[in-house]
XYZ file of N, CA, C and O in Angstrom:
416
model
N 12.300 19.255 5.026
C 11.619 18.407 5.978
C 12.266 18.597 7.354
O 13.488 18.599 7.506
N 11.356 18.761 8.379
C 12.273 18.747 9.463
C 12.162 17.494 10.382
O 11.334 16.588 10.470
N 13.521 17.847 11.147
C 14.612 16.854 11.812
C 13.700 16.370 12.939
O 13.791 17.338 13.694
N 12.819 15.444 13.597
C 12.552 15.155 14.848
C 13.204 14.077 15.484
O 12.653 13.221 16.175
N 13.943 14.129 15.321
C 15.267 13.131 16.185
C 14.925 12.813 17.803
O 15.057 11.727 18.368
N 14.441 14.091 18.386
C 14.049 13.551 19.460
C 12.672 12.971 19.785
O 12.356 12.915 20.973
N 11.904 12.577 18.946
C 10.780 11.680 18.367
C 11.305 10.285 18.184
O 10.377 9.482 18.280
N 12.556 9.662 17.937
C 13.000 8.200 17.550
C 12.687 7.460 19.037
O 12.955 7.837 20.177
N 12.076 6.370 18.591
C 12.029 5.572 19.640
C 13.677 4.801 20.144
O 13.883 3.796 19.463
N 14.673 5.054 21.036
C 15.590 3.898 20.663
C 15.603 3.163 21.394
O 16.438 2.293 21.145
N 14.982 2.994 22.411
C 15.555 1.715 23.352
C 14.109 1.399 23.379
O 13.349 2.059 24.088
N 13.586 0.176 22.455
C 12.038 -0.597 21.941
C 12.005 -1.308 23.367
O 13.089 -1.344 23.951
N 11.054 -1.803 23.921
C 11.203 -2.902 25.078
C 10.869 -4.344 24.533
O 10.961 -5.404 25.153
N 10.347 -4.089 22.880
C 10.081 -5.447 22.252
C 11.371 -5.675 21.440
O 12.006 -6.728 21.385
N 11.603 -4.723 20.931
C 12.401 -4.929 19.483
C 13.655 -4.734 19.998
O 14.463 -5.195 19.192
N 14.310 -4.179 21.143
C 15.703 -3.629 21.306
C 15.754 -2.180 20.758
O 14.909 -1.403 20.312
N 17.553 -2.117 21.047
C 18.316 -0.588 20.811
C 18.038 -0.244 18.605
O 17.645 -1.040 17.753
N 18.481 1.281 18.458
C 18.675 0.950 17.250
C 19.942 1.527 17.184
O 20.553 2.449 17.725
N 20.120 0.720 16.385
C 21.758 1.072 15.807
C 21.677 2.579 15.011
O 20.678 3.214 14.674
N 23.245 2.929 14.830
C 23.840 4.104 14.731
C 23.649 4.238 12.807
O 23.570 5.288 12.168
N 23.619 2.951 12.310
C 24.158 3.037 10.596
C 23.105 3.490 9.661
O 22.452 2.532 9.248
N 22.653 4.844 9.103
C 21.923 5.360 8.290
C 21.146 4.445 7.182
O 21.786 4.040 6.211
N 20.045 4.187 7.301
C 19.517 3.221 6.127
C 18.286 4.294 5.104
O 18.102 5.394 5.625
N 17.768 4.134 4.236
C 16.811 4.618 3.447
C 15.483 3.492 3.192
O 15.648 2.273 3.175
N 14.236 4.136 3.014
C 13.251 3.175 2.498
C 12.306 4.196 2.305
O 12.350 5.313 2.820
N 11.159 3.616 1.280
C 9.955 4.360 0.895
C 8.753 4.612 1.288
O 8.153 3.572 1.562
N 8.072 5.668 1.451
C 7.041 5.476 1.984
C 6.378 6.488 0.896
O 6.883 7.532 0.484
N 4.897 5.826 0.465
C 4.228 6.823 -0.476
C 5.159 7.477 -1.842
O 4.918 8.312 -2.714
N 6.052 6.815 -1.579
C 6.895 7.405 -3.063
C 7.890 8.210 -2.955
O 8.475 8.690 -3.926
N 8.237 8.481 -1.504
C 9.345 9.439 -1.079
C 10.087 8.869 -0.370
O 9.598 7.990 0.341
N 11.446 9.123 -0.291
C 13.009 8.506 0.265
C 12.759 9.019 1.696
O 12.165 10.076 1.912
N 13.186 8.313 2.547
C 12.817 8.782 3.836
C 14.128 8.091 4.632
O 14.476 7.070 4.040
N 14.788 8.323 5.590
C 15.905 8.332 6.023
C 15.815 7.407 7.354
O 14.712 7.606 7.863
N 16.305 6.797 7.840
C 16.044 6.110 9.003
C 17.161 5.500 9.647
O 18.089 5.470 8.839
N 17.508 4.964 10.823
C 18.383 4.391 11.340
C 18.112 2.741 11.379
O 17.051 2.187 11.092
N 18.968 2.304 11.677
C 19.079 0.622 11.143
C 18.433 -0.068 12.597
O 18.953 -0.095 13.712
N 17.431 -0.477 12.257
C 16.613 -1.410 14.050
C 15.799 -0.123 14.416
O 15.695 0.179 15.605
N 15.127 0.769 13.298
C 14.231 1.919 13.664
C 12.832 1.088 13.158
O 12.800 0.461 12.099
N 11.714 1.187 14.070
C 10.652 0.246 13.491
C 10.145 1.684 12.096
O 10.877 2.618 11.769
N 8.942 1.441 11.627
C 8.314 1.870 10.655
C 8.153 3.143 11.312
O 8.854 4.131 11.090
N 7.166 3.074 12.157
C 6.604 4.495 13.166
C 7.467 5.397 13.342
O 7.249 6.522 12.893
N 9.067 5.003 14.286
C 9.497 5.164 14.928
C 10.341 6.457 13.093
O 9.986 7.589 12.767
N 10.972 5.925 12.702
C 11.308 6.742 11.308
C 10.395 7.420 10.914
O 10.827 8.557 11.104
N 9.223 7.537 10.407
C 8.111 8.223 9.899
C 8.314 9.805 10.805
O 8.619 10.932 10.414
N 7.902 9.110 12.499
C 7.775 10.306 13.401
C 9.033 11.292 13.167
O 9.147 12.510 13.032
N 9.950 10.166 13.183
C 11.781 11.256 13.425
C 11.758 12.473 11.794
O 12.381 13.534 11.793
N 10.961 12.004 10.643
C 10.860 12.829 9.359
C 9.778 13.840 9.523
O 9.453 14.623 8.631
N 9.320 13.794 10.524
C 8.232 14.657 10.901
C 6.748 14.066 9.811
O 5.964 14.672 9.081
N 6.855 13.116 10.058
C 5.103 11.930 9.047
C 4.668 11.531 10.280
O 5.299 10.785 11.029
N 3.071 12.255 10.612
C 2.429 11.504 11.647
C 1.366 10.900 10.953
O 0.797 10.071 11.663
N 0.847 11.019 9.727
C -0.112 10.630 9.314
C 0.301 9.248 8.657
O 1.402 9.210 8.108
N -0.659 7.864 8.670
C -0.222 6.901 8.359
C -1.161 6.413 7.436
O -0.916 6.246 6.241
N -2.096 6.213 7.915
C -3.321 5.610 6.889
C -4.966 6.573 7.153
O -5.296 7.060 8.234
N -5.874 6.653 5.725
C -7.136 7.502 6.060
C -7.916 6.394 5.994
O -7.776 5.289 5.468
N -8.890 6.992 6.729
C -10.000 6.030 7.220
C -11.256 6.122 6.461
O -12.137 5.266 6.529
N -11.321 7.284 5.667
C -12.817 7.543 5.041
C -12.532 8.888 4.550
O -11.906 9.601 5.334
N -12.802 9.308 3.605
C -13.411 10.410 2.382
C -12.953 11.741 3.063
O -12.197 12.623 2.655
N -13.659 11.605 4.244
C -13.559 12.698 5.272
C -12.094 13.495 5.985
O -12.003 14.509 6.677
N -10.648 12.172 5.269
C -9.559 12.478 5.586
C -9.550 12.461 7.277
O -8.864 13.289 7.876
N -10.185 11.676 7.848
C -9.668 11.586 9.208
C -8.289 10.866 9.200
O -8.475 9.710 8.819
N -7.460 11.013 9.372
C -5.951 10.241 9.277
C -5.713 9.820 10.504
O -6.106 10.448 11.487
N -4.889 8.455 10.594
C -4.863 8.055 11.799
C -2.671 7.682 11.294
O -2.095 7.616 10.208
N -2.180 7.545 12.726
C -1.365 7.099 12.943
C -0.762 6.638 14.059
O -1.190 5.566 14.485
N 0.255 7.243 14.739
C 0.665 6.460 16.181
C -0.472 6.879 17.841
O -0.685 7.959 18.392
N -0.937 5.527 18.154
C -1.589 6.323 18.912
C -1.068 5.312 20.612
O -0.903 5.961 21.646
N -0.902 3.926 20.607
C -0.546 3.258 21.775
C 1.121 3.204 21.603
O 1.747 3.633 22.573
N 1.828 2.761 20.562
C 2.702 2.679 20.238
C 3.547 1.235 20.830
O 4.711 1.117 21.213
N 2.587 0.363 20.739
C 3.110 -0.778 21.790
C 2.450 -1.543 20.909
O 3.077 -2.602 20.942
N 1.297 -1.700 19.901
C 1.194 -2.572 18.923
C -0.749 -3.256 19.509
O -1.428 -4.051 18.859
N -0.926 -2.961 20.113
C -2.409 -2.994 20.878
C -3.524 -2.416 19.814
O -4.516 -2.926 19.292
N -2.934 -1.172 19.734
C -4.219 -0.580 18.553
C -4.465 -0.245 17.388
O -4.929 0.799 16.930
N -4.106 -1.259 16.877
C -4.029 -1.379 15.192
C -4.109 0.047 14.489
O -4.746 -0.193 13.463
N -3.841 1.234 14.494
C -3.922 2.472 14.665
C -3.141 2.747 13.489
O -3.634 3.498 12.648
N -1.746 2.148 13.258
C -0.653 2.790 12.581
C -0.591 1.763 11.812
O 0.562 1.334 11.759
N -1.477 1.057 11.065
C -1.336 0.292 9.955
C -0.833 0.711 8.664
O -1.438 1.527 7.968
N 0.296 0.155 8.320
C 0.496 0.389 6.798
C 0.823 -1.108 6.058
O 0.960 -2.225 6.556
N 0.889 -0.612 4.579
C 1.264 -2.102 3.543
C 2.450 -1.534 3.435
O 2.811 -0.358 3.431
N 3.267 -3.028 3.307
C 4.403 -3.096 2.998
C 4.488 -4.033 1.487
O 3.551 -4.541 0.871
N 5.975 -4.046 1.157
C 5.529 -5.312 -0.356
C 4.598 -6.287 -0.219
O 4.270 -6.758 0.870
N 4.265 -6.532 -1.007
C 3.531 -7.523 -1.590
C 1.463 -7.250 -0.787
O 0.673 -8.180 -0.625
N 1.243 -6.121 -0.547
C 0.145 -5.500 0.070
C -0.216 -6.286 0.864
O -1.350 -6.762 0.823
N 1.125 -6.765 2.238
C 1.285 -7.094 3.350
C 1.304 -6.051 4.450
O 2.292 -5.363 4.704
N 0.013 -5.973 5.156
C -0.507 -4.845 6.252
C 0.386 -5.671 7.637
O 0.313 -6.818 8.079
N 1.389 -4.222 8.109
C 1.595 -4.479 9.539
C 1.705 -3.139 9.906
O 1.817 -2.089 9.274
N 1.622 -3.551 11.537
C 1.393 -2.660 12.537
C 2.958 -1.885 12.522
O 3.905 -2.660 12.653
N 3.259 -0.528 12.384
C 4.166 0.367 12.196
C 5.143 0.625 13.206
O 6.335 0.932 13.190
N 4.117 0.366 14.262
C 4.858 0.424 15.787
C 5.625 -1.074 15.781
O 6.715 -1.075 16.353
N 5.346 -1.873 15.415
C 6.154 -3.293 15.726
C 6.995 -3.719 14.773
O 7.624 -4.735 15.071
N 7.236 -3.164 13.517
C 7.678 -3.698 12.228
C 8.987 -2.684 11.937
O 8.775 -1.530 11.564
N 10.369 -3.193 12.132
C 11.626 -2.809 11.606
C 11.373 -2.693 10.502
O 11.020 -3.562 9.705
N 11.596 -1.146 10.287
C 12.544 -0.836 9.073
C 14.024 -1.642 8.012
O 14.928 -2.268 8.567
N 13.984 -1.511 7.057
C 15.298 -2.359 6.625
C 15.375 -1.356 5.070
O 14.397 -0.949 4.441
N 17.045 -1.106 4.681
C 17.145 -0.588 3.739
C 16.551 -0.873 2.551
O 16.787 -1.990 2.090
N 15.541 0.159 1.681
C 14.969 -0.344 0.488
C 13.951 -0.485 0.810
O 13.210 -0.579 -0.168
N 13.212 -0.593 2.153
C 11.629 -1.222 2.054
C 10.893 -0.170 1.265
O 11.255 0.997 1.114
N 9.838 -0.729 0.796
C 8.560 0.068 0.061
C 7.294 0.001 0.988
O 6.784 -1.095 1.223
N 6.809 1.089 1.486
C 5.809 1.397 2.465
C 4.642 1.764 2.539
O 4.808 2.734 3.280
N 3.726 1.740 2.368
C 2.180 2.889 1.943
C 1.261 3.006 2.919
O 1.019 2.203 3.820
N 0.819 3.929 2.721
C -0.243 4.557 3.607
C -1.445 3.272 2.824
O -1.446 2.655 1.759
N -2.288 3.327 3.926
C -3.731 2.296 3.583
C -4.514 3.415 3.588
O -4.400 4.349 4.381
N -5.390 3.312 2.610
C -6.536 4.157 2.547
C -8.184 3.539 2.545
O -8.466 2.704 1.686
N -8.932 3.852 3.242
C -10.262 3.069 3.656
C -11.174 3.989 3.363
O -11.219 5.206 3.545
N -12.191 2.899 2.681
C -13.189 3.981 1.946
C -14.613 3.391 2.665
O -15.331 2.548 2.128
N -14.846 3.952 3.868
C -15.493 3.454 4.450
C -17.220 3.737 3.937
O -18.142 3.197 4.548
């Protein structure tokens, strides 16, 4: 998988800095690596994952597109098939993540 490190958001203007301390969480069933105060998006992009959720049959995939939380764009479920916006939602060690899929 490659490294896009210079893809991490770190200095959020909502959320703050992210810290330095290596955390892990899931997305779709795979270990994915992240820094601690990295929102959802912001990790996905740095693993090189731009795709977040499909919209219809057709595989149009959508993911980061305002990155400020405006365009519901980068929706994913988190536990309990609790949908938030990717751009606004910290990461935390252990989370479980999924792509939404819409069958329009």
């Amino acid at each position: 998988m490659k490294n896009n490190n210079h893809l991490r958001v770190l200095e959020h203007p909502v959320l703050g800095a992210v810290k330095v301390k290596s955390i892990h969480f899931n997305f779709n069933g795979r270990q994915i690596a992240a820094m601690e105060g990295d929102t959802i998006a912001s990790a996905l992009m740095a693993n090189d994952i731009k795709n977040f959720r499909q919209v219809n049959p057709q595989a149009q995939n959508r993911g980061i597109y305002c990155n400020i939380g405006h365009c519901f764009e980068c929706r994913v479920q988190i536990e309990n098939d609790v949908t938030v916006r990717a751009c606004l939602t910290k990461v935390y060690d252990g989370m479980q993540v999924s792509s939404i899929i819409q069958n329009k």
